[in-house]
Amino acid sequence: MNENIIKRIDDALFNFYLEADESIINDSVKENILDREGYEKKKKRFLFLAQAMANKQKNDYLISLAEQVQQAIEKGIEKPISILRKLIQGETTPALCSNLDKLSKEDIIELIKEKNLLELIESLEENDQE
Amino acid sequence: MNLSEALKTVDLNDILDRLNAYAISRLKSVNIKSFDGKEPIDFVGDLLLKVLDGQRDWGKARCNFREFLFGCLRSEIDNFFRVKKYIVSDPPPEFPSFQVSTKIVEQRSHVTELLIKAGADDDEQTIFEYWMDGVIKPAEIAQDLGVDVKEIYTIVRRLERRLEKIKYKALRII
């Protein structure tokens, strides 16, 4: 078949599988996979690997972020410190919050890990650029 | 957005099924039954591992994570075909290919005729014409026709099966 025709069909099917409804995808899985049990086993392994990697990356990232926050506290850089204070407002460990300079890296991770860190990250990046 | 965050923007269970469905569709396009003992889900798994260990670098992507995964899978399968010298336009020996026409307009018309002979209804022909005109996104076609995009998905499923049936006849005629 002419390559232009083939390419157009390929491109269209690429978009179809990218966008199609979940029910359409489920039908395709049912229709085309004979060994469903084997398929699900493989899929479960890939899901586990992806989740494990995502968690590991998140931990590595939090450690790196905590180090940057610690440096900002040591240097007394105002913006990240004020954002950190805002983030940890109302924490159950007020003693930690009032003595930021006494925080260990692990304390910082504990305080920030479940927070929306976007503003804090931006402030640290701004500081890096200055 | 780092990889860890990106992984959380998609439903991984859904995306693996979706990528697998796409891999099945691509692998069907060549006349080969076995791919070094690999199944479509293995292509998806290999790709995922490459993304996780950074061989496929999400940091350089300029699209959303789902599109990134799809684009990488497409490229992985293309590379596999290239290395193995599988060509989508290779007909099996029972369908020797000979050149009748080189003009894309005529070739398109030949394929449409084959689709009609194979039982394609008006809806399938319409979608095929949109594709040949370069309109390939289901949502765009739905909007243009003023119908629910789900109708387009259902028609595309039928059309894909129909194209599979006529593939080698099309290769012989064009």
PDB file of N, CA and C in Angstrom, chain A residues 1-22 24-29 31-33 35-36 39-40 42-47 49-51 53-55 57-58 61 121, chain B residues 2-4 7-8 12-14 16-18 20-22 24-25 28 39 41-42 45 48-49 52 66-67 70-71 74 88-89 104 107-108 128 131-132 136-139 150 153 156-157 160-161 163 170-171 174:
ATOM      1  N   MET A   1       0.853  -1.194   0.000  1.00  0.00           N
ATOM      2  CA  MET A   1       0.000   0.000   0.000  1.00  0.00           C
ATOM      3  C   MET A   1       0.891   1.247   0.000  1.00  0.00           C
ATOM      4  N   ASN A   2       0.460   2.259  -0.648  1.00  0.00           N
ATOM      5  CA  ASN A   2       1.203   3.503  -0.672  1.00  0.00           C
ATOM      6  C   ASN A   2       1.527   3.953   0.757  1.00  0.00           C
ATOM      7  N   GLU A   3       2.787   4.395   0.950  1.00  0.00           N
ATOM      8  CA  GLU A   3       3.214   4.731   2.312  1.00  0.00           C
ATOM      9  C   GLU A   3       2.396   5.860   2.919  1.00  0.00           C
ATOM     10  N   ASN A   4       1.922   6.791   2.089  1.00  0.00           N
ATOM     11  CA  ASN A   4       1.104   7.880   2.631  1.00  0.00           C
ATOM     12  C   ASN A   4      -0.194   7.340   3.215  1.00  0.00           C
ATOM     13  N   ILE A   5      -0.782   6.382   2.489  1.00  0.00           N
ATOM     14  CA  ILE A   5      -2.033   5.791   2.979  1.00  0.00           C
ATOM     15  C   ILE A   5      -1.766   5.024   4.263  1.00  0.00           C
ATOM     16  N   ILE A   6      -0.695   4.229   4.264  1.00  0.00           N
ATOM     17  CA  ILE A   6      -0.362   3.457   5.467  1.00  0.00           C
ATOM     18  C   ILE A   6      -0.108   4.391   6.645  1.00  0.00           C
ATOM     19  N   LYS A   7       0.630   5.458   6.404  1.00  0.00           N
ATOM     20  CA  LYS A   7       0.971   6.366   7.497  1.00  0.00           C
ATOM     21  C   LYS A   7      -0.280   7.029   8.070  1.00  0.00           C
ATOM     22  N   ARG A   8      -1.192   7.395   7.174  1.00  0.00           N
ATOM     23  CA  ARG A   8      -2.424   8.040   7.668  1.00  0.00           C
ATOM     24  C   ARG A   8      -3.247   7.070   8.517  1.00  0.00           C
ATOM     25  N   ILE A   9      -3.311   5.820   8.052  1.00  0.00           N
ATOM     26  CA  ILE A   9      -4.056   4.814   8.836  1.00  0.00           C
ATOM     27  C   ILE A   9      -3.356   4.602  10.186  1.00  0.00           C
ATOM     28  N   ASP A  10      -2.035   4.477  10.158  1.00  0.00           N
ATOM     29  CA  ASP A  10      -1.273   4.299  11.414  1.00  0.00           C
ATOM     30  C   ASP A  10      -1.493   5.463  12.370  1.00  0.00           C
ATOM     31  N   ASP A  11      -1.406   6.677  11.835  1.00  0.00           N
ATOM     32  CA  ASP A  11      -1.585   7.859  12.685  1.00  0.00           C
ATOM     33  C   ASP A  11      -2.981   7.888  13.297  1.00  0.00           C
ATOM     34  N   ALA A  12      -3.975   7.527  12.482  1.00  0.00           N
ATOM     35  CA  ALA A  12      -5.358   7.558  12.963  1.00  0.00           C
ATOM     36  C   ALA A  12      -5.562   6.517  14.067  1.00  0.00           C
ATOM     37  N   LEU A  13      -4.998   5.324  13.875  1.00  0.00           N
ATOM     38  CA  LEU A  13      -5.164   4.277  14.898  1.00  0.00           C
ATOM     39  C   LEU A  13      -4.379   4.629  16.170  1.00  0.00           C
ATOM     40  N   PHE A  14      -3.242   5.270  16.000  1.00  0.00           N
ATOM     41  CA  PHE A  14      -2.472   5.748  17.162  1.00  0.00           C
ATOM     42  C   PHE A  14      -3.349   6.671  18.008  1.00  0.00           C
ATOM     43  N   ASN A  15      -3.992   7.625  17.359  1.00  0.00           N
ATOM     44  CA  ASN A  15      -4.861   8.566  18.084  1.00  0.00           C
ATOM     45  C   ASN A  15      -6.076   7.875  18.682  1.00  0.00           C
ATOM     46  N   PHE A  16      -6.579   6.893  17.951  1.00  0.00           N
ATOM     47  CA  PHE A  16      -7.747   6.152  18.447  1.00  0.00           C
ATOM     48  C   PHE A  16      -7.418   5.467  19.776  1.00  0.00           C
ATOM     49  N   TYR A  17      -6.300   4.716  19.817  1.00  0.00           N
ATOM     50  CA  TYR A  17      -5.965   3.990  21.055  1.00  0.00           C
ATOM     51  C   TYR A  17      -5.543   4.940  22.172  1.00  0.00           C
ATOM     52  N   LEU A  18      -5.028   6.094  21.801  1.00  0.00           N
ATOM     53  CA  LEU A  18      -4.654   7.105  22.798  1.00  0.00           C
ATOM     54  C   LEU A  18      -5.893   7.685  23.478  1.00  0.00           C
ATOM     55  N   GLU A  19      -6.956   7.868  22.697  1.00  0.00           N
ATOM     56  CA  GLU A  19      -8.118   8.609  23.206  1.00  0.00           C
ATOM     57  C   GLU A  19      -9.310   7.742  23.585  1.00  0.00           C
ATOM     58  N   ALA A  20      -9.400   6.543  23.018  1.00  0.00           N
ATOM     59  CA  ALA A  20     -10.661   5.788  23.104  1.00  0.00           C
ATOM     60  C   ALA A  20     -11.152   5.584  24.536  1.00  0.00           C
ATOM     61  N   ASP A  21     -12.467   5.417  24.656  1.00  0.00           N
ATOM     62  CA  ASP A  21     -13.105   5.133  25.938  1.00  0.00           C
ATOM     63  C   ASP A  21     -12.516   3.898  26.596  1.00  0.00           C
ATOM     64  N   GLU A  22     -12.563   3.895  27.929  1.00  0.00           N
ATOM     65  CA  GLU A  22     -12.071   2.729  28.673  1.00  0.00           C
ATOM     66  C   GLU A  22     -12.821   1.464  28.241  1.00  0.00           C
ATOM     67  N   ILE A  24     -14.068   0.666  25.366  1.00  0.00           N
ATOM     68  CA  ILE A  24     -13.566   0.195  24.063  1.00  0.00           C
ATOM     69  C   ILE A  24     -12.247  -0.559  24.269  1.00  0.00           C
ATOM     70  N   ILE A  25     -11.389  -0.003  25.123  1.00  0.00           N
ATOM     71  CA  ILE A  25     -10.096  -0.640  25.401  1.00  0.00           C
ATOM     72  C   ILE A  25     -10.325  -1.994  26.089  1.00  0.00           C
ATOM     73  N   ASN A  26     -11.260  -2.015  27.045  1.00  0.00           N
ATOM     74  CA  ASN A  26     -11.554  -3.277  27.732  1.00  0.00           C
ATOM     75  C   ASN A  26     -12.046  -4.337  26.745  1.00  0.00           C
ATOM     76  N   ASP A  27     -12.901  -3.924  25.801  1.00  0.00           N
ATOM     77  CA  ASP A  27     -13.392  -4.868  24.782  1.00  0.00           C
ATOM     78  C   ASP A  27     -12.229  -5.427  23.973  1.00  0.00           C
ATOM     79  N   SER A  28     -11.286  -4.538  23.628  1.00  0.00           N
ATOM     80  CA  SER A  28     -10.143  -4.968  22.822  1.00  0.00           C
ATOM     81  C   SER A  28      -9.305  -5.994  23.600  1.00  0.00           C
ATOM     82  N   VAL A  29      -9.119  -5.724  24.910  1.00  0.00           N
ATOM     83  CA  VAL A  29      -8.352  -6.663  25.741  1.00  0.00           C
ATOM     84  C   VAL A  29      -9.060  -8.023  25.762  1.00  0.00           C
ATOM     85  N   GLU A  31     -11.146  -9.275  23.635  1.00  0.00           N
ATOM     86  CA  GLU A  31     -11.197  -9.893  22.311  1.00  0.00           C
ATOM     87  C   GLU A  31      -9.845 -10.493  21.892  1.00  0.00           C
ATOM     88  N   ASN A  32      -8.757  -9.827  22.266  1.00  0.00           N
ATOM     89  CA  ASN A  32      -7.452 -10.196  21.704  1.00  0.00           C
ATOM     90  C   ASN A  32      -6.545 -10.994  22.627  1.00  0.00           C
ATOM     91  N   ILE A  33      -6.880 -11.078  23.903  1.00  0.00           N
ATOM     92  CA  ILE A  33      -5.960 -11.769  24.811  1.00  0.00           C
ATOM     93  C   ILE A  33      -6.540 -13.106  25.219  1.00  0.00           C
ATOM     94  N   ASP A  35      -4.769 -15.702  26.838  1.00  0.00           N
ATOM     95  CA  ASP A  35      -4.328 -16.087  28.186  1.00  0.00           C
ATOM     96  C   ASP A  35      -4.476 -14.879  29.111  1.00  0.00           C
ATOM     97  N   ARG A  36      -5.689 -14.658  29.572  1.00  0.00           N
ATOM     98  CA  ARG A  36      -5.968 -13.477  30.379  1.00  0.00           C
ATOM     99  C   ARG A  36      -5.212 -13.519  31.708  1.00  0.00           C
ATOM    100  N   TYR A  39      -1.640 -12.598  31.175  1.00  0.00           N
ATOM    101  CA  TYR A  39      -1.581 -11.154  30.884  1.00  0.00           C
ATOM    102  C   TYR A  39      -1.680 -10.347  32.181  1.00  0.00           C
ATOM    103  N   GLU A  40      -2.655 -10.683  33.007  1.00  0.00           N
ATOM    104  CA  GLU A  40      -2.858  -9.937  34.255  1.00  0.00           C
ATOM    105  C   GLU A  40      -1.640 -10.072  35.168  1.00  0.00           C
ATOM    106  N   LYS A  42       1.525 -10.498  34.248  1.00  0.00           N
ATOM    107  CA  LYS A  42       2.588  -9.633  33.728  1.00  0.00           C
ATOM    108  C   LYS A  42       2.280  -8.170  34.043  1.00  0.00           C
ATOM    109  N   LYS A  43       1.026  -7.820  33.843  1.00  0.00           N
ATOM    110  CA  LYS A  43       0.634  -6.421  34.057  1.00  0.00           C
ATOM    111  C   LYS A  43       0.863  -6.023  35.522  1.00  0.00           C
ATOM    112  N   LYS A  44       0.501  -6.940  36.424  1.00  0.00           N
ATOM    113  CA  LYS A  44       0.653  -6.677  37.856  1.00  0.00           C
ATOM    114  C   LYS A  44       2.130  -6.421  38.192  1.00  0.00           C
ATOM    115  N   ARG A  45       3.011  -7.207  37.557  1.00  0.00           N
ATOM    116  CA  ARG A  45       4.448  -7.039  37.815  1.00  0.00           C
ATOM    117  C   ARG A  45       4.919  -5.661  37.329  1.00  0.00           C
ATOM    118  N   PHE A  46       4.455  -5.269  36.154  1.00  0.00           N
ATOM    119  CA  PHE A  46       4.860  -3.957  35.626  1.00  0.00           C
ATOM    120  C   PHE A  46       4.306  -2.820  36.493  1.00  0.00           C
ATOM    121  N   LEU A  47       3.074  -2.998  36.975  1.00  0.00           N
ATOM    122  CA  LEU A  47       2.472  -1.973  37.838  1.00  0.00           C
ATOM    123  C   LEU A  47       3.274  -1.840  39.127  1.00  0.00           C
ATOM    124  N   LEU A  49       6.440  -2.572  39.611  1.00  0.00           N
ATOM    125  CA  LEU A  49       7.732  -1.932  39.324  1.00  0.00           C
ATOM    126  C   LEU A  49       7.581  -0.412  39.178  1.00  0.00           C
ATOM    127  N   ALA A  50       6.520  -0.018  38.465  1.00  0.00           N
ATOM    128  CA  ALA A  50       6.297   1.420  38.239  1.00  0.00           C
ATOM    129  C   ALA A  50       6.019   2.133  39.561  1.00  0.00           C
ATOM    130  N   GLN A  51       5.195   1.500  40.402  1.00  0.00           N
ATOM    131  CA  GLN A  51       4.870   2.149  41.672  1.00  0.00           C
ATOM    132  C   GLN A  51       6.089   2.208  42.598  1.00  0.00           C
ATOM    133  N   MET A  53       9.212   2.292  41.688  1.00  0.00           N
ATOM    134  CA  MET A  53      10.123   3.312  41.153  1.00  0.00           C
ATOM    135  C   MET A  53       9.609   4.717  41.473  1.00  0.00           C
ATOM    136  N   ALA A  54       8.303   4.904  41.346  1.00  0.00           N
ATOM    137  CA  ALA A  54       7.719   6.221  41.636  1.00  0.00           C
ATOM    138  C   ALA A  54       7.969   6.581  43.099  1.00  0.00           C
ATOM    139  N   ASN A  55       7.800   5.620  44.008  1.00  0.00           N
ATOM    140  CA  ASN A  55       8.016   5.899  45.433  1.00  0.00           C
ATOM    141  C   ASN A  55       9.480   6.186  45.723  1.00  0.00           C
ATOM    142  N   GLN A  57      11.686   7.342  43.638  1.00  0.00           N
ATOM    143  CA  GLN A  57      12.012   8.667  43.094  1.00  0.00           C
ATOM    144  C   GLN A  57      11.489   9.767  44.003  1.00  0.00           C
ATOM    145  N   LYS A  58      10.291   9.538  44.554  1.00  0.00           N
ATOM    146  CA  LYS A  58       9.702  10.561  45.417  1.00  0.00           C
ATOM    147  C   LYS A  58      10.566  10.730  46.676  1.00  0.00           C
ATOM    148  N   TYR A  61      13.688  12.543  45.866  1.00  0.00           N
ATOM    149  CA  TYR A  61      13.357  13.933  45.601  1.00  0.00           C
ATOM    150  C   TYR A  61      13.137  14.693  46.909  1.00  0.00           C
ATOM    151  N   ILE A 121       9.069  24.893  46.058  1.00  0.00           N
ATOM    152  CA  ILE A 121      10.061  24.543  45.020  1.00  0.00           C
ATOM    153  C   ILE A 121      10.375  25.769  44.163  1.00  0.00           C
TER     154      ILE A 121
ATOM    155  N   ASN B   2       8.379  15.837  37.668  1.00  0.00           N
ATOM    156  CA  ASN B   2       9.301  14.701  37.574  1.00  0.00           C
ATOM    157  C   ASN B   2       8.540  13.403  37.281  1.00  0.00           C
ATOM    158  N   LEU B   3       9.321  12.334  37.075  1.00  0.00           N
ATOM    159  CA  LEU B   3       8.710  11.066  36.654  1.00  0.00           C
ATOM    160  C   LEU B   3       7.740  10.523  37.699  1.00  0.00           C
ATOM    161  N   SER B   4       8.141  10.668  38.963  1.00  0.00           N
ATOM    162  CA  SER B   4       7.295  10.168  40.046  1.00  0.00           C
ATOM    163  C   SER B   4       5.921  10.835  40.010  1.00  0.00           C
ATOM    164  N   LEU B   7       3.938   9.725  36.837  1.00  0.00           N
ATOM    165  CA  LEU B   7       3.329   8.396  36.958  1.00  0.00           C
ATOM    166  C   LEU B   7       1.987   8.473  37.682  1.00  0.00           C
ATOM    167  N   LYS B   8       1.862   9.505  38.525  1.00  0.00           N
ATOM    168  CA  LYS B   8       0.597   9.639  39.273  1.00  0.00           C
ATOM    169  C   LYS B   8      -0.480  10.388  38.487  1.00  0.00           C
ATOM    170  N   LEU B  12      -2.443   3.916  35.820  1.00  0.00           N
ATOM    171  CA  LEU B  12      -1.463   2.981  35.232  1.00  0.00           C
ATOM    172  C   LEU B  12      -2.118   1.702  34.717  1.00  0.00           C
ATOM    173  N   ASN B  13      -3.130   1.245  35.442  1.00  0.00           N
ATOM    174  CA  ASN B  13      -3.831   0.030  35.012  1.00  0.00           C
ATOM    175  C   ASN B  13      -4.470   0.259  33.632  1.00  0.00           C
ATOM    176  N   ASP B  14      -5.136   1.380  33.490  1.00  0.00           N
ATOM    177  CA  ASP B  14      -5.776   1.723  32.202  1.00  0.00           C
ATOM    178  C   ASP B  14      -4.724   1.931  31.111  1.00  0.00           C
ATOM    179  N   LEU B  16      -1.756   0.717  30.787  1.00  0.00           N
ATOM    180  CA  LEU B  16      -1.120  -0.522  30.326  1.00  0.00           C
ATOM    181  C   LEU B  16      -2.050  -1.278  29.368  1.00  0.00           C
ATOM    182  N   ASP B  17      -3.356  -1.329  29.700  1.00  0.00           N
ATOM    183  CA  ASP B  17      -4.320  -1.971  28.786  1.00  0.00           C
ATOM    184  C   ASP B  17      -4.354  -1.241  27.443  1.00  0.00           C
ATOM    185  N   ARG B  18      -4.334   0.079  27.533  1.00  0.00           N
ATOM    186  CA  ARG B  18      -4.420   0.933  26.331  1.00  0.00           C
ATOM    187  C   ARG B  18      -3.187   0.743  25.442  1.00  0.00           C
ATOM    188  N   ASN B  20      -1.234  -1.798  25.480  1.00  0.00           N
ATOM    189  CA  ASN B  20      -1.259  -3.174  24.987  1.00  0.00           C
ATOM    190  C   ASN B  20      -2.175  -3.283  23.760  1.00  0.00           C
ATOM    191  N   ALA B  21      -3.336  -2.620  23.819  1.00  0.00           N
ATOM    192  CA  ALA B  21      -4.269  -2.649  22.681  1.00  0.00           C
ATOM    193  C   ALA B  21      -3.601  -2.035  21.449  1.00  0.00           C
ATOM    194  N   TYR B  22      -2.862  -0.948  21.658  1.00  0.00           N
ATOM    195  CA  TYR B  22      -2.163  -0.312  20.537  1.00  0.00           C
ATOM    196  C   TYR B  22      -1.058  -1.234  19.994  1.00  0.00           C
ATOM    197  N   ILE B  24      -0.996  -4.474  20.078  1.00  0.00           N
ATOM    198  CA  ILE B  24      -1.640  -5.565  19.321  1.00  0.00           C
ATOM    199  C   ILE B  24      -1.964  -5.072  17.908  1.00  0.00           C
ATOM    200  N   SER B  25      -2.527  -3.874  17.832  1.00  0.00           N
ATOM    201  CA  SER B  25      -2.909  -3.315  16.533  1.00  0.00           C
ATOM    202  C   SER B  25      -1.690  -3.156  15.616  1.00  0.00           C
ATOM    203  N   LYS B  28      -0.150  -6.571  14.531  1.00  0.00           N
ATOM    204  CA  LYS B  28      -0.982  -7.258  13.536  1.00  0.00           C
ATOM    205  C   LYS B  28      -0.677  -6.760  12.124  1.00  0.00           C
ATOM    206  N   GLU B  39       5.144 -11.210  23.520  1.00  0.00           N
ATOM    207  CA  GLU B  39       3.739 -10.863  23.333  1.00  0.00           C
ATOM    208  C   GLU B  39       3.626  -9.343  23.375  1.00  0.00           C
ATOM    209  N   ILE B  41       2.160  -7.362  25.358  1.00  0.00           N
ATOM    210  CA  ILE B  41       2.365  -6.789  26.705  1.00  0.00           C
ATOM    211  C   ILE B  41       3.849  -6.721  27.058  1.00  0.00           C
ATOM    212  N   ASP B  42       4.661  -7.597  26.449  1.00  0.00           N
ATOM    213  CA  ASP B  42       6.108  -7.550  26.712  1.00  0.00           C
ATOM    214  C   ASP B  42       6.737  -6.290  26.097  1.00  0.00           C
ATOM    215  N   GLY B  45       5.887  -3.671  28.569  1.00  0.00           N
ATOM    216  CA  GLY B  45       6.724  -3.792  29.769  1.00  0.00           C
ATOM    217  C   GLY B  45       8.139  -3.290  29.523  1.00  0.00           C
ATOM    218  N   LEU B  48       8.113   0.424  29.475  1.00  0.00           N
ATOM    219  CA  LEU B  48       7.943   0.993  30.811  1.00  0.00           C
ATOM    220  C   LEU B  48       9.276   0.975  31.569  1.00  0.00           C
ATOM    221  N   LEU B  49      10.004  -0.136  31.453  1.00  0.00           N
ATOM    222  CA  LEU B  49      11.297  -0.231  32.142  1.00  0.00           C
ATOM    223  C   LEU B  49      12.270   0.829  31.609  1.00  0.00           C
ATOM    224  N   LEU B  52      11.315   4.046  33.160  1.00  0.00           N
ATOM    225  CA  LEU B  52      11.643   4.091  34.587  1.00  0.00           C
ATOM    226  C   LEU B  52      13.140   4.260  34.828  1.00  0.00           C
ATOM    227  N   ARG B  66       0.817  10.576  29.056  1.00  0.00           N
ATOM    228  CA  ARG B  66       0.159   9.512  28.280  1.00  0.00           C
ATOM    229  C   ARG B  66       0.659   9.546  26.826  1.00  0.00           C
ATOM    230  N   GLU B  67       0.699  10.753  26.254  1.00  0.00           N
ATOM    231  CA  GLU B  67       1.186  10.889  24.865  1.00  0.00           C
ATOM    232  C   GLU B  67       2.650  10.464  24.764  1.00  0.00           C
ATOM    233  N   PHE B  70       2.790   6.675  24.694  1.00  0.00           N
ATOM    234  CA  PHE B  70       2.332   6.185  23.381  1.00  0.00           C
ATOM    235  C   PHE B  70       3.383   6.429  22.293  1.00  0.00           C
ATOM    236  N   GLY B  71       3.944   7.631  22.303  1.00  0.00           N
ATOM    237  CA  GLY B  71       4.960   7.975  21.294  1.00  0.00           C
ATOM    238  C   GLY B  71       6.169   7.060  21.420  1.00  0.00           C
ATOM    239  N   ARG B  74       5.316   3.556  20.123  1.00  0.00           N
ATOM    240  CA  ARG B  74       5.308   3.567  18.653  1.00  0.00           C
ATOM    241  C   ARG B  74       6.741   3.468  18.124  1.00  0.00           C
ATOM    242  N   VAL B  88       5.646  -3.155   6.885  1.00  0.00           N
ATOM    243  CA  VAL B  88       4.196  -3.252   6.932  1.00  0.00           C
ATOM    244  C   VAL B  88       3.593  -3.503   5.553  1.00  0.00           C
ATOM    245  N   SER B  89       4.301  -3.055   4.511  1.00  0.00           N
ATOM    246  CA  SER B  89       3.719  -3.216   3.179  1.00  0.00           C
ATOM    247  C   SER B  89       4.148  -4.524   2.507  1.00  0.00           C
ATOM    248  N   ILE B 104      -1.781   8.773  -5.475  1.00  0.00           N
ATOM    249  CA  ILE B 104      -2.418   8.516  -4.180  1.00  0.00           C
ATOM    250  C   ILE B 104      -3.945   8.625  -4.261  1.00  0.00           C
ATOM    251  N   GLN B 107      -5.117   5.416  -5.590  1.00  0.00           N
ATOM    252  CA  GLN B 107      -4.892   4.351  -4.611  1.00  0.00           C
ATOM    253  C   GLN B 107      -5.925   4.425  -3.490  1.00  0.00           C
ATOM    254  N   ARG B 108      -6.202   5.632  -3.105  1.00  0.00           N
ATOM    255  CA  ARG B 108      -7.197   5.849  -2.049  1.00  0.00           C
ATOM    256  C   ARG B 108      -8.559   5.342  -2.518  1.00  0.00           C
ATOM    257  N   PHE B 128     -12.940   6.726   7.009  1.00  0.00           N
ATOM    258  CA  PHE B 128     -11.754   6.477   6.177  1.00  0.00           C
ATOM    259  C   PHE B 128     -11.418   7.717   5.337  1.00  0.00           C
ATOM    260  N   TRP B 131      -9.735  10.274   7.467  1.00  0.00           N
ATOM    261  CA  TRP B 131      -8.319   9.907   7.691  1.00  0.00           C
ATOM    262  C   TRP B 131      -7.474  10.278   6.477  1.00  0.00           C
ATOM    263  N   MET B 132      -7.994   9.940   5.308  1.00  0.00           N
ATOM    264  CA  MET B 132      -7.211  10.202   4.092  1.00  0.00           C
ATOM    265  C   MET B 132      -7.059  11.705   3.839  1.00  0.00           C
ATOM    266  N   ILE B 136      -7.441  12.984  11.730  1.00  0.00           N
ATOM    267  CA  ILE B 136      -7.265  11.642  12.314  1.00  0.00           C
ATOM    268  C   ILE B 136      -7.695  11.548  13.767  1.00  0.00           C
ATOM    269  N   LYS B 137      -7.958  12.688  14.406  1.00  0.00           N
ATOM    270  CA  LYS B 137      -8.340  12.630  15.832  1.00  0.00           C
ATOM    271  C   LYS B 137      -9.833  12.374  15.956  1.00  0.00           C
ATOM    272  N   PRO B 138     -10.224  11.320  16.707  1.00  0.00           N
ATOM    273  CA  PRO B 138     -11.648  11.007  16.847  1.00  0.00           C
ATOM    274  C   PRO B 138     -12.480  12.211  17.295  1.00  0.00           C
ATOM    275  N   ALA B 139     -11.936  12.989  18.230  1.00  0.00           N
ATOM    276  CA  ALA B 139     -12.717  14.130  18.754  1.00  0.00           C
ATOM    277  C   ALA B 139     -12.980  15.162  17.659  1.00  0.00           C
ATOM    278  N   LYS B 150     -18.098   8.881  21.111  1.00  0.00           N
ATOM    279  CA  LYS B 150     -18.197   7.423  21.349  1.00  0.00           C
ATOM    280  C   LYS B 150     -18.649   6.698  20.082  1.00  0.00           C
ATOM    281  N   TYR B 153     -15.594   6.148  18.028  1.00  0.00           N
ATOM    282  CA  TYR B 153     -14.770   5.043  18.529  1.00  0.00           C
ATOM    283  C   TYR B 153     -15.311   3.700  18.031  1.00  0.00           C
ATOM    284  N   VAL B 156     -14.605   3.240  14.367  1.00  0.00           N
ATOM    285  CA  VAL B 156     -13.179   2.976  14.111  1.00  0.00           C
ATOM    286  C   VAL B 156     -12.842   1.513  14.409  1.00  0.00           C
ATOM    287  N   ARG B 157     -13.448   0.977  15.459  1.00  0.00           N
ATOM    288  CA  ARG B 157     -13.211  -0.449  15.773  1.00  0.00           C
ATOM    289  C   ARG B 157     -13.617  -1.328  14.590  1.00  0.00           C
ATOM    290  N   GLU B 160     -11.202  -0.744  11.624  1.00  0.00           N
ATOM    291  CA  GLU B 160      -9.886  -1.382  11.790  1.00  0.00           C
ATOM    292  C   GLU B 160      -9.964  -2.860  11.403  1.00  0.00           C
ATOM    293  N   ARG B 161     -11.043  -3.529  11.832  1.00  0.00           N
ATOM    294  CA  ARG B 161     -11.200  -4.959  11.485  1.00  0.00           C
ATOM    295  C   ARG B 161     -11.334  -5.118   9.967  1.00  0.00           C
ATOM    296  N   LEU B 163     -10.192  -3.105   7.634  1.00  0.00           N
ATOM    297  CA  LEU B 163      -8.899  -2.841   6.982  1.00  0.00           C
ATOM    298  C   LEU B 163      -7.980  -4.057   7.086  1.00  0.00           C
ATOM    299  N   ALA B 170      -5.438  -5.030  -0.938  1.00  0.00           N
ATOM    300  CA  ALA B 170      -5.052  -3.648  -1.242  1.00  0.00           C
ATOM    301  C   ALA B 170      -3.605  -3.598  -1.704  1.00  0.00           C
ATOM    302  N   LEU B 171      -2.754  -4.367  -1.046  1.00  0.00           N
ATOM    303  CA  LEU B 171      -1.338  -4.383  -1.420  1.00  0.00           C
ATOM    304  C   LEU B 171      -1.157  -4.908  -2.840  1.00  0.00           C
ATOM    305  N   ILE B 174      -2.686  -2.034  -5.394  1.00  0.00           N
ATOM    306  CA  ILE B 174      -2.033  -0.725  -5.461  1.00  0.00           C
ATOM    307  C   ILE B 174      -0.564  -0.851  -5.866  1.00  0.00           C
TER     308      ILE B 174
END
